[in-house]
């Protein structure tokens, strides 16, 4: 397999993703969904709408999110919609779609042996021809890190689908927070495989290495960033872009990287990348092209 191309810039302004799009040279067709993380109530690290706005408007995309599986300000449509307005995601600058606001979920067969069997995503995903996955790369309390693969799996999953992944396919969802940890990580890879297959050749991934906390944007009480911002990356390969981000952390001279990597390693976070590559989601062998 030839190396996947990952373009990287140290620029952090909100026009940098547009320059990366130009460098990638890939055109998305039809109705485009821009998947974001809306940020939990109280979280200080999530990337605000203004950061992604030029990219969203350039592509004439609809911004999309789904409800959470854990209790908080985003686990029901009513509460989530209120927070989306507060965080600026529902405004006049672009259309917004809470994809699992109403059921039933869209059920996607995964088509391989594993933990899940099927993936449950917001039913409104069926409206879109192409996707751009706008990820805030950072740590994560369960997954070790969050990037493109987490957005493809947990991010696109409905509230029920998130529980299904977290319990590694347990039909009663009794193991939602207690499934064997590597089974959960492999389930994320399976769900990523499913959505990636649905949009094979019709997806772009941007990872912003900004506000590098060990905690996710889903945490209402999150640690402040432990590293300086690194940059922004783009690829059409979700495995390559996540691997490149991990490598940039490892190769950094920032003293905070030890704390960040402890979070990744203590949760075996790179297993998700390894398993996704094994399933054929993408390629860990990449060429990093600096612009």
PDB file of C-alpha atoms in Angstrom:
ATOM      1  CA  UNK A   1       0.000   0.000   0.000  1.00  0.00           C
ATOM      2  CA  UNK A   2       1.376   3.425  -0.941  1.00  0.00           C
ATOM      3  CA  UNK A   3       1.797   6.064   1.733  1.00  0.00           C
ATOM      4  CA  UNK A   4      -1.220   8.197   2.584  1.00  0.00           C
ATOM      5  CA  UNK A   5      -0.715  11.939   2.273  1.00  0.00           C
ATOM      6  CA  UNK A   6      -1.217  14.080   5.369  1.00  0.00           C
ATOM      7  CA  UNK A   7      -0.810  17.833   4.991  1.00  0.00           C
ATOM      8  CA  UNK A   8       0.282  19.830   8.032  1.00  0.00           C
ATOM      9  CA  UNK A   9       0.546  23.499   8.903  1.00  0.00           C
ATOM     10  CA  UNK A  10       1.707  25.190  12.090  1.00  0.00           C
ATOM     11  CA  UNK A  11      -0.673  28.064  11.325  1.00  0.00           C
ATOM     12  CA  UNK A  12      -3.581  28.208  13.763  1.00  0.00           C
ATOM     13  CA  UNK A  13      -5.871  30.870  12.271  1.00  0.00           C
ATOM     14  CA  UNK A  14      -9.332  29.954  11.023  1.00  0.00           C
ATOM     15  CA  UNK A  15      -8.246  30.313   7.378  1.00  0.00           C
ATOM     16  CA  UNK A  16      -5.575  27.619   7.769  1.00  0.00           C
ATOM     17  CA  UNK A  17      -8.055  24.770   7.128  1.00  0.00           C
ATOM     18  CA  UNK A  18      -8.941  26.430   3.799  1.00  0.00           C
ATOM     19  CA  UNK A  19      -5.283  26.450   2.774  1.00  0.00           C
ATOM     20  CA  UNK A  20      -5.082  22.783   3.732  1.00  0.00           C
ATOM     21  CA  UNK A  21      -8.179  22.010   1.651  1.00  0.00           C
ATOM     22  CA  UNK A  22      -6.514  23.640  -1.335  1.00  0.00           C
ATOM     23  CA  UNK A  23      -3.349  21.611  -0.776  1.00  0.00           C
ATOM     24  CA  UNK A  24      -5.290  18.345  -0.488  1.00  0.00           C
ATOM     25  CA  UNK A  25      -7.032  19.092  -3.784  1.00  0.00           C
ATOM     26  CA  UNK A  26     -10.020  16.840  -3.104  1.00  0.00           C
ATOM     27  CA  UNK A  27     -13.516  18.030  -4.005  1.00  0.00           C
ATOM     28  CA  UNK A  28     -16.552  16.865  -2.075  1.00  0.00           C
ATOM     29  CA  UNK A  29     -19.712  16.449  -4.123  1.00  0.00           C
ATOM     30  CA  UNK A  30     -23.413  16.831  -3.373  1.00  0.00           C
ATOM     31  CA  UNK A  31     -24.828  17.707   0.023  1.00  0.00           C
ATOM     32  CA  UNK A  32     -21.981  17.950   2.526  1.00  0.00           C
ATOM     33  CA  UNK A  33     -22.098  17.310   6.272  1.00  0.00           C
ATOM     34  CA  UNK A  34     -19.475  18.929   8.506  1.00  0.00           C
ATOM     35  CA  UNK A  35     -19.233  16.812  11.674  1.00  0.00           C
ATOM     36  CA  UNK A  36     -18.154  18.756  14.765  1.00  0.00           C
ATOM     37  CA  UNK A  37     -17.993  18.295  18.533  1.00  0.00           C
ATOM     38  CA  UNK A  38     -20.391  20.767  20.133  1.00  0.00           C
ATOM     39  CA  UNK A  39     -18.663  20.818  23.556  1.00  0.00           C
ATOM     40  CA  UNK A  40     -20.119  19.809  26.909  1.00  0.00           C
ATOM     41  CA  UNK A  41     -21.537  22.468  29.245  1.00  0.00           C
ATOM     42  CA  UNK A  42     -18.630  23.938  31.220  1.00  0.00           C
ATOM     43  CA  UNK A  43     -15.875  22.684  28.889  1.00  0.00           C
ATOM     44  CA  UNK A  44     -13.323  25.388  28.117  1.00  0.00           C
ATOM     45  CA  UNK A  45     -11.286  23.620  25.446  1.00  0.00           C
ATOM     46  CA  UNK A  46     -13.673  22.762  22.597  1.00  0.00           C
ATOM     47  CA  UNK A  47     -13.202  24.569  19.285  1.00  0.00           C
ATOM     48  CA  UNK A  48     -15.826  27.246  18.802  1.00  0.00           C
ATOM     49  CA  UNK A  49     -17.917  27.754  15.636  1.00  0.00           C
ATOM     50  CA  UNK A  50     -15.848  30.781  14.564  1.00  0.00           C
ATOM     51  CA  UNK A  51     -12.788  28.567  14.133  1.00  0.00           C
ATOM     52  CA  UNK A  52     -14.538  26.290  11.630  1.00  0.00           C
ATOM     53  CA  UNK A  53     -16.795  28.928  10.033  1.00  0.00           C
ATOM     54  CA  UNK A  54     -14.716  29.763   6.913  1.00  0.00           C
ATOM     55  CA  UNK A  55     -14.384  26.050   6.083  1.00  0.00           C
ATOM     56  CA  UNK A  56     -18.082  25.384   6.614  1.00  0.00           C
ATOM     57  CA  UNK A  57     -19.106  28.349   4.457  1.00  0.00           C
ATOM     58  CA  UNK A  58     -16.592  27.533   1.712  1.00  0.00           C
ATOM     59  CA  UNK A  59     -18.111  24.059   1.357  1.00  0.00           C
ATOM     60  CA  UNK A  60     -21.691  25.258   1.867  1.00  0.00           C
ATOM     61  CA  UNK A  61     -21.911  22.458   4.428  1.00  0.00           C
ATOM     62  CA  UNK A  62     -24.489  21.596   7.052  1.00  0.00           C
ATOM     63  CA  UNK A  63     -23.019  21.216  10.532  1.00  0.00           C
ATOM     64  CA  UNK A  64     -23.984  17.981  12.298  1.00  0.00           C
ATOM     65  CA  UNK A  65     -23.898  16.471  15.785  1.00  0.00           C
ATOM     66  CA  UNK A  66     -25.535  13.645  17.746  1.00  0.00           C
ATOM     67  CA  UNK A  67     -26.680  13.245  21.350  1.00  0.00           C
ATOM     68  CA  UNK A  68     -24.547  11.639  24.040  1.00  0.00           C
ATOM     69  CA  UNK A  69     -24.994   8.377  25.937  1.00  0.00           C
ATOM     70  CA  UNK A  70     -23.910   9.759  29.317  1.00  0.00           C
ATOM     71  CA  UNK A  71     -25.926  12.056  31.571  1.00  0.00           C
ATOM     72  CA  UNK A  72     -25.200  15.723  31.079  1.00  0.00           C
ATOM     73  CA  UNK A  73     -26.299  18.681  29.014  1.00  0.00           C
ATOM     74  CA  UNK A  74     -26.340  16.794  25.686  1.00  0.00           C
ATOM     75  CA  UNK A  75     -28.020  13.441  26.410  1.00  0.00           C
ATOM     76  CA  UNK A  76     -31.493  14.507  25.257  1.00  0.00           C
ATOM     77  CA  UNK A  77     -32.417  16.478  22.174  1.00  0.00           C
ATOM     78  CA  UNK A  78     -34.116  19.239  24.162  1.00  0.00           C
ATOM     79  CA  UNK A  79     -31.122  19.845  26.432  1.00  0.00           C
ATOM     80  CA  UNK A  80     -28.625  19.483  23.590  1.00  0.00           C
ATOM     81  CA  UNK A  81     -30.470  21.968  21.386  1.00  0.00           C
ATOM     82  CA  UNK A  82     -30.421  24.530  24.186  1.00  0.00           C
ATOM     83  CA  UNK A  83     -26.670  24.092  24.620  1.00  0.00           C
ATOM     84  CA  UNK A  84     -26.058  24.185  20.873  1.00  0.00           C
ATOM     85  CA  UNK A  85     -27.697  27.606  20.787  1.00  0.00           C
ATOM     86  CA  UNK A  86     -25.644  28.755  23.795  1.00  0.00           C
ATOM     87  CA  UNK A  87     -22.399  27.548  22.176  1.00  0.00           C
ATOM     88  CA  UNK A  88     -23.247  29.244  18.884  1.00  0.00           C
ATOM     89  CA  UNK A  89     -23.779  26.189  16.709  1.00  0.00           C
ATOM     90  CA  UNK A  90     -27.361  27.108  15.869  1.00  0.00           C
ATOM     91  CA  UNK A  91     -27.152  30.484  14.165  1.00  0.00           C
ATOM     92  CA  UNK A  92     -27.731  32.204  10.846  1.00  0.00           C
ATOM     93  CA  UNK A  93     -24.253  31.513   9.415  1.00  0.00           C
ATOM     94  CA  UNK A  94     -24.860  27.874   8.466  1.00  0.00           C
ATOM     95  CA  UNK A  95     -27.565  25.184   8.664  1.00  0.00           C
ATOM     96  CA  UNK A  96     -27.366  22.774  11.607  1.00  0.00           C
ATOM     97  CA  UNK A  97     -28.610  19.186  11.950  1.00  0.00           C
ATOM     98  CA  UNK A  98     -28.937  17.301  15.256  1.00  0.00           C
ATOM     99  CA  UNK A  99     -28.922  14.029  13.380  1.00  0.00           C
ATOM    100  CA  UNK A 100     -30.568  11.855  16.038  1.00  0.00           C
ATOM    101  CA  UNK A 101     -32.982  14.526  17.291  1.00  0.00           C
ATOM    102  CA  UNK A 102     -35.757  12.115  16.370  1.00  0.00           C
ATOM    103  CA  UNK A 103     -35.623   8.357  15.818  1.00  0.00           C
ATOM    104  CA  UNK A 104     -35.538   5.733  14.614  1.00  0.00           C
ATOM    105  CA  UNK A 105     -31.791   5.379  14.212  1.00  0.00           C
ATOM    106  CA  UNK A 106     -30.179   4.486  10.896  1.00  0.00           C
ATOM    107  CA  UNK A 107     -28.827   0.947  11.320  1.00  0.00           C
ATOM    108  CA  UNK A 108     -25.711   0.138   9.301  1.00  0.00           C
ATOM    109  CA  UNK A 109     -24.460  -3.452   8.993  1.00  0.00           C
ATOM    110  CA  UNK A 110     -20.719  -3.495   9.645  1.00  0.00           C
ATOM    111  CA  UNK A 111     -20.075  -6.588   7.539  1.00  0.00           C
ATOM    112  CA  UNK A 112     -17.177  -8.094   9.446  1.00  0.00           C
ATOM    113  CA  UNK A 113     -16.676 -10.371  12.416  1.00  0.00           C
ATOM    114  CA  UNK A 114     -16.140  -8.450  15.610  1.00  0.00           C
ATOM    115  CA  UNK A 115     -17.956  -7.029  18.598  1.00  0.00           C
ATOM    116  CA  UNK A 116     -20.757  -4.873  17.206  1.00  0.00           C
ATOM    117  CA  UNK A 117     -22.438  -6.466  14.183  1.00  0.00           C
ATOM    118  CA  UNK A 118     -24.199  -3.191  13.350  1.00  0.00           C
ATOM    119  CA  UNK A 119     -23.649   0.512  13.938  1.00  0.00           C
ATOM    120  CA  UNK A 120     -26.456   2.850  15.024  1.00  0.00           C
ATOM    121  CA  UNK A 121     -26.103   6.379  13.658  1.00  0.00           C
ATOM    122  CA  UNK A 122     -28.356   9.416  13.559  1.00  0.00           C
ATOM    123  CA  UNK A 123     -31.000   8.787  10.908  1.00  0.00           C
ATOM    124  CA  UNK A 124     -30.398  12.156   9.239  1.00  0.00           C
ATOM    125  CA  UNK A 125     -26.981  10.985   8.065  1.00  0.00           C
ATOM    126  CA  UNK A 126     -28.861   9.485   5.114  1.00  0.00           C
ATOM    127  CA  UNK A 127     -29.371  13.019   3.748  1.00  0.00           C
ATOM    128  CA  UNK A 128     -25.691  13.613   2.988  1.00  0.00           C
ATOM    129  CA  UNK A 129     -23.568  12.666  -0.001  1.00  0.00           C
ATOM    130  CA  UNK A 130     -20.168  13.634   1.451  1.00  0.00           C
ATOM    131  CA  UNK A 131     -18.658  14.384   4.844  1.00  0.00           C
ATOM    132  CA  UNK A 132     -15.893  16.546   6.263  1.00  0.00           C
ATOM    133  CA  UNK A 133     -14.918  15.454   9.770  1.00  0.00           C
ATOM    134  CA  UNK A 134     -13.701  18.437  11.791  1.00  0.00           C
ATOM    135  CA  UNK A 135     -11.956  17.027  14.846  1.00  0.00           C
ATOM    136  CA  UNK A 136     -10.319  18.633  17.835  1.00  0.00           C
ATOM    137  CA  UNK A 137      -7.361  16.357  18.555  1.00  0.00           C
ATOM    138  CA  UNK A 138      -6.850  15.988  22.321  1.00  0.00           C
ATOM    139  CA  UNK A 139      -6.707  13.396  25.078  1.00  0.00           C
ATOM    140  CA  UNK A 140      -9.651  11.356  26.275  1.00  0.00           C
ATOM    141  CA  UNK A 141     -10.527   9.780  29.663  1.00  0.00           C
ATOM    142  CA  UNK A 142     -11.550   6.447  28.101  1.00  0.00           C
ATOM    143  CA  UNK A 143     -10.131   6.297  24.585  1.00  0.00           C
ATOM    144  CA  UNK A 144      -6.758   7.791  25.508  1.00  0.00           C
ATOM    145  CA  UNK A 145      -7.048  10.346  22.726  1.00  0.00           C
ATOM    146  CA  UNK A 146      -9.736  11.719  20.452  1.00  0.00           C
ATOM    147  CA  UNK A 147      -9.350  12.481  16.754  1.00  0.00           C
ATOM    148  CA  UNK A 148     -10.773  11.448  13.388  1.00  0.00           C
ATOM    149  CA  UNK A 149     -11.434   7.797  14.319  1.00  0.00           C
ATOM    150  CA  UNK A 150     -13.353   8.753  17.443  1.00  0.00           C
ATOM    151  CA  UNK A 151     -15.453  11.230  15.454  1.00  0.00           C
ATOM    152  CA  UNK A 152     -16.206   8.557  12.853  1.00  0.00           C
ATOM    153  CA  UNK A 153     -17.292   6.087  15.533  1.00  0.00           C
ATOM    154  CA  UNK A 154     -18.643   7.725  18.692  1.00  0.00           C
ATOM    155  CA  UNK A 155     -19.259  11.046  16.956  1.00  0.00           C
ATOM    156  CA  UNK A 156     -21.581   9.791  14.231  1.00  0.00           C
ATOM    157  CA  UNK A 157     -23.309   7.293  16.519  1.00  0.00           C
ATOM    158  CA  UNK A 158     -26.712   8.128  17.933  1.00  0.00           C
ATOM    159  CA  UNK A 159     -27.172   8.196  21.697  1.00  0.00           C
ATOM    160  CA  UNK A 160     -28.147   4.504  21.543  1.00  0.00           C
ATOM    161  CA  UNK A 161     -25.284   3.820  19.156  1.00  0.00           C
ATOM    162  CA  UNK A 162     -22.758   5.386  21.504  1.00  0.00           C
ATOM    163  CA  UNK A 163     -23.943   3.072  24.270  1.00  0.00           C
ATOM    164  CA  UNK A 164     -23.696   0.141  21.857  1.00  0.00           C
ATOM    165  CA  UNK A 165     -20.039   0.968  21.131  1.00  0.00           C
ATOM    166  CA  UNK A 166     -19.157   1.625  24.762  1.00  0.00           C
ATOM    167  CA  UNK A 167     -20.550  -1.756  25.825  1.00  0.00           C
ATOM    168  CA  UNK A 168     -18.767  -3.477  22.912  1.00  0.00           C
ATOM    169  CA  UNK A 169     -21.993  -4.795  21.423  1.00  0.00           C
ATOM    170  CA  UNK A 170     -23.520  -6.240  24.595  1.00  0.00           C
ATOM    171  CA  UNK A 171     -27.195  -6.583  23.529  1.00  0.00           C
ATOM    172  CA  UNK A 172     -28.552  -5.504  26.921  1.00  0.00           C
ATOM    173  CA  UNK A 173     -26.116  -2.572  27.174  1.00  0.00           C
ATOM    174  CA  UNK A 174     -25.420  -3.715  30.725  1.00  0.00           C
ATOM    175  CA  UNK A 175     -21.674  -3.287  30.120  1.00  0.00           C
ATOM    176  CA  UNK A 176     -21.816   0.278  28.820  1.00  0.00           C
ATOM    177  CA  UNK A 177     -18.973   1.449  31.078  1.00  0.00           C
ATOM    178  CA  UNK A 178     -17.572  -1.938  32.112  1.00  0.00           C
ATOM    179  CA  UNK A 179     -16.842  -3.801  28.857  1.00  0.00           C
ATOM    180  CA  UNK A 180     -13.266  -5.107  28.510  1.00  0.00           C
ATOM    181  CA  UNK A 181     -11.320  -2.004  27.581  1.00  0.00           C
ATOM    182  CA  UNK A 182      -9.663  -3.278  24.406  1.00  0.00           C
ATOM    183  CA  UNK A 183     -13.063  -4.584  23.264  1.00  0.00           C
ATOM    184  CA  UNK A 184     -14.367  -1.021  23.548  1.00  0.00           C
ATOM    185  CA  UNK A 185     -11.406   0.346  21.581  1.00  0.00           C
ATOM    186  CA  UNK A 186     -11.884  -2.299  18.884  1.00  0.00           C
ATOM    187  CA  UNK A 187     -15.595  -1.473  18.778  1.00  0.00           C
ATOM    188  CA  UNK A 188     -14.712   2.138  18.040  1.00  0.00           C
ATOM    189  CA  UNK A 189     -12.520   0.940  15.179  1.00  0.00           C
ATOM    190  CA  UNK A 190     -15.387  -1.213  13.855  1.00  0.00           C
ATOM    191  CA  UNK A 191     -17.828   1.694  13.939  1.00  0.00           C
ATOM    192  CA  UNK A 192     -15.241   3.897  12.203  1.00  0.00           C
ATOM    193  CA  UNK A 193     -14.856   1.192   9.568  1.00  0.00           C
ATOM    194  CA  UNK A 194     -18.615   1.254   9.018  1.00  0.00           C
ATOM    195  CA  UNK A 195     -18.990   5.017   8.502  1.00  0.00           C
ATOM    196  CA  UNK A 196     -15.755   5.194   6.504  1.00  0.00           C
ATOM    197  CA  UNK A 197     -17.078   2.521   4.138  1.00  0.00           C
ATOM    198  CA  UNK A 198     -20.336   4.426   3.745  1.00  0.00           C
ATOM    199  CA  UNK A 199     -18.387   7.484   2.580  1.00  0.00           C
ATOM    200  CA  UNK A 200     -15.444   5.784   0.889  1.00  0.00           C
ATOM    201  CA  UNK A 201     -13.821   8.349  -1.385  1.00  0.00           C
ATOM    202  CA  UNK A 202     -16.300  11.018  -0.229  1.00  0.00           C
ATOM    203  CA  UNK A 203     -14.732  12.092   3.063  1.00  0.00           C
ATOM    204  CA  UNK A 204     -12.103  14.558   4.263  1.00  0.00           C
ATOM    205  CA  UNK A 205     -10.617  14.683   7.749  1.00  0.00           C
ATOM    206  CA  UNK A 206      -9.179  17.727   9.526  1.00  0.00           C
ATOM    207  CA  UNK A 207      -7.540  17.385  12.966  1.00  0.00           C
ATOM    208  CA  UNK A 208      -6.773  20.577  14.876  1.00  0.00           C
ATOM    209  CA  UNK A 209      -4.009  20.090  17.468  1.00  0.00           C
ATOM    210  CA  UNK A 210      -5.097  23.046  19.575  1.00  0.00           C
ATOM    211  CA  UNK A 211      -5.923  23.221  23.311  1.00  0.00           C
ATOM    212  CA  UNK A 212      -4.096  19.955  23.939  1.00  0.00           C
ATOM    213  CA  UNK A 213      -5.716  18.814  27.165  1.00  0.00           C
ATOM    214  CA  UNK A 214      -5.644  15.203  28.332  1.00  0.00           C
ATOM    215  CA  UNK A 215      -9.422  15.474  28.658  1.00  0.00           C
ATOM    216  CA  UNK A 216     -12.089  15.378  25.979  1.00  0.00           C
ATOM    217  CA  UNK A 217     -14.506  18.130  24.998  1.00  0.00           C
ATOM    218  CA  UNK A 218     -17.179  15.873  26.502  1.00  0.00           C
ATOM    219  CA  UNK A 219     -15.836  16.657  30.012  1.00  0.00           C
ATOM    220  CA  UNK A 220     -17.677  19.444  31.830  1.00  0.00           C
ATOM    221  CA  UNK A 221     -14.658  19.719  34.139  1.00  0.00           C
ATOM    222  CA  UNK A 222     -11.565  19.331  31.982  1.00  0.00           C
ATOM    223  CA  UNK A 223      -7.883  19.869  32.634  1.00  0.00           C
ATOM    224  CA  UNK A 224      -6.363  22.901  31.004  1.00  0.00           C
ATOM    225  CA  UNK A 225      -4.065  22.162  28.042  1.00  0.00           C
ATOM    226  CA  UNK A 226      -0.746  20.585  29.057  1.00  0.00           C
ATOM    227  CA  UNK A 227       1.076  21.299  25.777  1.00  0.00           C
ATOM    228  CA  UNK A 228       1.459  24.210  23.410  1.00  0.00           C
ATOM    229  CA  UNK A 229      -0.630  24.124  20.244  1.00  0.00           C
ATOM    230  CA  UNK A 230       1.036  22.158  17.444  1.00  0.00           C
ATOM    231  CA  UNK A 231      -0.917  22.821  14.242  1.00  0.00           C
ATOM    232  CA  UNK A 232      -3.636  21.560  11.911  1.00  0.00           C
ATOM    233  CA  UNK A 233      -3.653  18.502   9.638  1.00  0.00           C
ATOM    234  CA  UNK A 234      -5.776  17.281   6.733  1.00  0.00           C
ATOM    235  CA  UNK A 235      -6.062  13.951   4.915  1.00  0.00           C
ATOM    236  CA  UNK A 236      -8.554  11.674   3.228  1.00  0.00           C
ATOM    237  CA  UNK A 237      -7.254   8.843   5.454  1.00  0.00           C
ATOM    238  CA  UNK A 238      -8.524   8.843   9.076  1.00  0.00           C
ATOM    239  CA  UNK A 239      -5.943   6.308  10.252  1.00  0.00           C
ATOM    240  CA  UNK A 240      -3.028   8.230   8.776  1.00  0.00           C
ATOM    241  CA  UNK A 241      -4.124  11.573  10.206  1.00  0.00           C
ATOM    242  CA  UNK A 242      -4.560  10.190  13.734  1.00  0.00           C
ATOM    243  CA  UNK A 243      -1.212   8.375  13.563  1.00  0.00           C
ATOM    244  CA  UNK A 244       0.452  11.575  12.343  1.00  0.00           C
ATOM    245  CA  UNK A 245      -1.006  13.508  15.291  1.00  0.00           C
ATOM    246  CA  UNK A 246       0.262  10.954  17.795  1.00  0.00           C
ATOM    247  CA  UNK A 247       3.697  11.063  16.151  1.00  0.00           C
ATOM    248  CA  UNK A 248       3.777  14.875  16.297  1.00  0.00           C
ATOM    249  CA  UNK A 249       3.127  14.681  20.034  1.00  0.00           C
ATOM    250  CA  UNK A 250       5.833  12.034  20.478  1.00  0.00           C
ATOM    251  CA  UNK A 251       8.338  14.095  18.485  1.00  0.00           C
ATOM    252  CA  UNK A 252       7.531  17.340  20.265  1.00  0.00           C
ATOM    253  CA  UNK A 253      10.064  18.993  22.560  1.00  0.00           C
ATOM    254  CA  UNK A 254       7.249  20.272  24.784  1.00  0.00           C
ATOM    255  CA  UNK A 255       7.736  19.156  28.388  1.00  0.00           C
ATOM    256  CA  UNK A 256       3.987  18.577  28.693  1.00  0.00           C
ATOM    257  CA  UNK A 257       4.034  15.705  26.216  1.00  0.00           C
ATOM    258  CA  UNK A 258       4.847  13.179  28.971  1.00  0.00           C
ATOM    259  CA  UNK A 259       1.544  13.955  30.686  1.00  0.00           C
ATOM    260  CA  UNK A 260      -0.353  13.782  27.391  1.00  0.00           C
ATOM    261  CA  UNK A 261       1.248  10.490  26.351  1.00  0.00           C
ATOM    262  CA  UNK A 262       0.641   8.991  29.792  1.00  0.00           C
ATOM    263  CA  UNK A 263      -3.076   9.501  29.161  1.00  0.00           C
ATOM    264  CA  UNK A 264      -2.835   7.894  25.720  1.00  0.00           C
ATOM    265  CA  UNK A 265      -0.760   4.932  26.892  1.00  0.00           C
ATOM    266  CA  UNK A 266      -2.618   4.294  30.149  1.00  0.00           C
ATOM    267  CA  UNK A 267      -5.794   3.794  28.079  1.00  0.00           C
ATOM    268  CA  UNK A 268      -3.986   1.879  25.304  1.00  0.00           C
ATOM    269  CA  UNK A 269      -5.266   4.553  22.943  1.00  0.00           C
ATOM    270  CA  UNK A 270      -3.068   3.602  19.991  1.00  0.00           C
ATOM    271  CA  UNK A 271      -4.817   0.219  19.858  1.00  0.00           C
ATOM    272  CA  UNK A 272      -7.738   1.965  18.152  1.00  0.00           C
ATOM    273  CA  UNK A 273      -5.431   3.160  15.371  1.00  0.00           C
ATOM    274  CA  UNK A 274      -3.784  -0.251  15.066  1.00  0.00           C
ATOM    275  CA  UNK A 275      -7.111  -2.083  14.926  1.00  0.00           C
ATOM    276  CA  UNK A 276      -8.626   0.366  12.439  1.00  0.00           C
ATOM    277  CA  UNK A 277      -5.606  -0.165  10.183  1.00  0.00           C
ATOM    278  CA  UNK A 278      -6.017  -3.945  10.552  1.00  0.00           C
ATOM    279  CA  UNK A 279      -9.662  -3.612   9.451  1.00  0.00           C
ATOM    280  CA  UNK A 280      -8.623  -1.624   6.387  1.00  0.00           C
ATOM    281  CA  UNK A 281      -9.971   1.758   7.464  1.00  0.00           C
ATOM    282  CA  UNK A 282      -6.711   3.391   6.434  1.00  0.00           C
ATOM    283  CA  UNK A 283      -2.954   3.276   6.355  1.00  0.00           C
ATOM    284  CA  UNK A 284      -0.505   3.986   9.182  1.00  0.00           C
ATOM    285  CA  UNK A 285       2.271   4.547   6.651  1.00  0.00           C
ATOM    286  CA  UNK A 286       1.980   8.219   5.717  1.00  0.00           C
ATOM    287  CA  UNK A 287       3.859  11.121   4.182  1.00  0.00           C
ATOM    288  CA  UNK A 288       3.664  14.328   6.215  1.00  0.00           C
ATOM    289  CA  UNK A 289       3.687  17.315   3.880  1.00  0.00           C
ATOM    290  CA  UNK A 290       4.301  20.641   5.574  1.00  0.00           C
ATOM    291  CA  UNK A 291       2.754  23.749   4.092  1.00  0.00           C
TER     292      UNK A 291
END
